[in-house]
PDB file of C-alpha atoms in Angstrom:
ATOM      1  CA  MET T   2     -71.949  -6.291 -13.344  1.00 79.00           C
ATOM      2  CA  ASN T   3     -69.275  -8.870 -14.051  1.00 89.00           C
ATOM      3  CA  PRO T   4     -65.989  -7.018 -14.783  1.00 91.00           C
ATOM      4  CA  GLU T   5     -64.300 -10.221 -15.970  1.00 94.00           C
ATOM      5  CA  LEU T   6     -66.987 -10.757 -18.601  1.00 93.00           C
ATOM      6  CA  LYS T   7     -66.636  -7.187 -19.840  1.00 93.00           C
ATOM      7  CA  GLN T   8     -62.861  -7.587 -20.047  1.00 95.00           C
ATOM      8  CA  LYS T   9     -63.234 -10.787 -22.095  1.00 94.00           C
ATOM      9  CA  LEU T  10     -65.660  -9.040 -24.443  1.00 92.00           C
ATOM     10  CA  HIS T  11     -63.230  -6.149 -24.872  1.00 94.00           C
ATOM     11  CA  LEU T  12     -60.483  -8.597 -25.812  1.00 95.00           C
ATOM     12  CA  LEU T  13     -62.720 -10.389 -28.300  1.00 94.00           C
ATOM     13  CA  VAL T  14     -63.679  -7.098 -29.930  1.00 94.00           C
ATOM     14  CA  ASP T  15     -60.071  -5.900 -30.018  1.00 95.00           C
ATOM     15  CA  ASN T  16     -58.961  -9.098 -31.756  1.00 94.00           C
ATOM     16  CA  CYS T  17     -61.909  -9.407 -34.148  1.00 93.00           C
ATOM     17  CA  THR T  18     -61.111  -8.726 -37.808  1.00 94.00           C
ATOM     18  CA  ASP T  19     -64.607  -9.423 -39.171  1.00 93.00           C
ATOM     19  CA  GLU T  20     -66.169  -6.021 -39.838  1.00 93.00           C
ATOM     20  CA  PHE T  21     -69.631  -7.506 -40.434  1.00 92.00           C
ATOM     21  CA  LEU T  22     -69.541  -9.289 -37.072  1.00 92.00           C
ATOM     22  CA  LEU T  23     -68.438  -6.095 -35.329  1.00 93.00           C
ATOM     23  CA  GLU T  24     -71.296  -4.141 -36.956  1.00 92.00           C
ATOM     24  CA  GLU T  25     -73.800  -6.782 -35.834  1.00 89.00           C
ATOM     25  CA  ALA T  26     -72.458  -6.763 -32.271  1.00 90.00           C
ATOM     26  CA  LYS T  27     -72.621  -2.970 -32.252  1.00 90.00           C
ATOM     27  CA  ALA T  28     -76.252  -3.067 -33.413  1.00 83.00           C
ATOM     28  CA  VAL T  29     -77.180  -5.507 -30.645  1.00 82.00           C
ATOM     29  CA  LEU T  30     -75.514  -3.409 -27.958  1.00 84.00           C
ATOM     30  CA  GLU T  31     -77.009  -0.167 -29.284  1.00 83.00           C
ATOM     31  CA  SER T  32     -80.493  -1.674 -29.367  1.00 76.00           C
ATOM     32  CA  ASP T  33     -80.062  -2.623 -25.704  1.00 71.00           C
ATOM     33  CA  GLN T  34     -79.168   0.968 -24.820  1.00 72.00           C
ATOM     34  CA  SER T  35     -81.954   2.516 -26.890  1.00 69.00           C
ATOM     35  CA  GLY T  36     -84.622   0.219 -25.480  1.00 64.00           C
ATOM     36  CA  LYS T  37     -85.484  -1.045 -28.967  1.00 68.00           C
ATOM     37  CA  GLU T  38     -85.844  -4.756 -29.434  1.00 77.00           C
ATOM     38  CA  PHE T  39     -83.187  -6.205 -31.726  1.00 74.00           C
ATOM     39  CA  TRP T  40     -85.765  -8.564 -33.236  1.00 82.00           C
ATOM     40  CA  ASP T  41     -87.936  -5.632 -34.303  1.00 83.00           C
ATOM     41  CA  GLU T  42     -84.978  -4.099 -36.133  1.00 80.00           C
ATOM     42  CA  LEU T  43     -84.521  -7.171 -38.369  1.00 87.00           C
ATOM     43  CA  ASP T  44     -86.113  -7.400 -41.804  1.00 92.00           C
ATOM     44  CA  GLU T  45     -88.423 -10.322 -42.617  1.00 96.00           C
ATOM     45  CA  GLU T  46     -85.740 -12.255 -44.515  1.00 96.00           C
ATOM     46  CA  ASP T  47     -83.379 -12.168 -41.526  1.00 94.00           C
ATOM     47  CA  LYS T  48     -86.169 -13.173 -39.142  1.00 94.00           C
ATOM     48  CA  GLU T  49     -87.097 -16.153 -41.333  1.00 95.00           C
ATOM     49  CA  SER T  50     -83.453 -17.180 -41.606  1.00 95.00           C
ATOM     50  CA  PHE T  51     -83.004 -17.019 -37.843  1.00 92.00           C
ATOM     51  CA  LEU T  52     -86.181 -18.991 -37.148  1.00 95.00           C
ATOM     52  CA  GLY T  53     -85.201 -21.604 -39.731  1.00 94.00           C
ATOM     53  CA  GLY T  54     -81.811 -22.026 -38.091  1.00 91.00           C
ATOM     54  CA  GLU T  55     -83.402 -22.280 -34.669  1.00 92.00           C
ATOM     55  CA  GLU T  56     -85.767 -24.987 -35.923  1.00 93.00           C
ATOM     56  CA  GLU T  57     -82.890 -26.946 -37.484  1.00 92.00           C
ATOM     57  CA  HIS T  58     -80.985 -26.744 -34.204  1.00 88.00           C
ATOM     58  CA  GLU T  59     -83.978 -27.995 -32.219  1.00 91.00           C
ATOM     59  CA  GLN T  60     -84.245 -30.963 -34.600  1.00 92.00           C
ATOM     60  CA  GLY T  61     -80.617 -31.831 -33.941  1.00 88.00           C
ATOM     61  CA  HIS T  62     -79.323 -30.598 -37.287  1.00 86.00           C
ATOM     62  CA  SER T  63     -76.418 -28.644 -35.866  1.00 85.00           C
ATOM     63  CA  ILE T  64     -72.837 -29.141 -34.754  1.00 86.00           C
ATOM     64  CA  THR T  65     -70.661 -27.357 -32.248  1.00 86.00           C
ATOM     65  CA  HIS T  66     -68.182 -24.706 -33.285  1.00 88.00           C
ATOM     66  CA  ASN T  67     -65.300 -26.930 -32.172  1.00 89.00           C
ATOM     67  CA  ARG T  68     -66.575 -29.821 -34.288  1.00 89.00           C
ATOM     68  CA  LEU T  69     -66.966 -27.556 -37.306  1.00 89.00           C
ATOM     69  CA  MET T  70     -63.429 -26.222 -36.911  1.00 91.00           C
ATOM     70  CA  HIS T  71     -62.107 -29.777 -36.629  1.00 92.00           C
ATOM     71  CA  GLN T  72     -63.938 -30.805 -39.802  1.00 91.00           C
ATOM     72  CA  PHE T  73     -62.680 -27.701 -41.588  1.00 88.00           C
ATOM     73  CA  GLY T  74     -59.116 -28.508 -40.538  1.00 91.00           C
ATOM     74  CA  GLU T  75     -59.477 -32.039 -41.889  1.00 90.00           C
ATOM     75  CA  TRP T  76     -60.901 -30.700 -45.136  1.00 90.00           C
ATOM     76  CA  LYS T  77     -57.985 -28.257 -45.549  1.00 88.00           C
ATOM     77  CA  LYS T  78     -55.488 -31.128 -45.230  1.00 87.00           C
ATOM     78  CA  LYS T  79     -56.913 -32.788 -48.361  1.00 78.00           C
TER      79      LYS T  79
END
């Protein structure tokens, strides 16, 4: 087990203010502990959305987080 990774995750969780994101992270970690597959816990709409996003990414229709934040910053200046 990588203690540095766990420490970084703790810091990210401590500083996160997005309740939805925290709930999703909790669900992923709980599914790991329970032995249930996270994918099996998703409804069909979420599965389709995920697969659609994955397909778009594979086709090159995606940008990095840093690029998105840069574009958002430029947009806010206008």
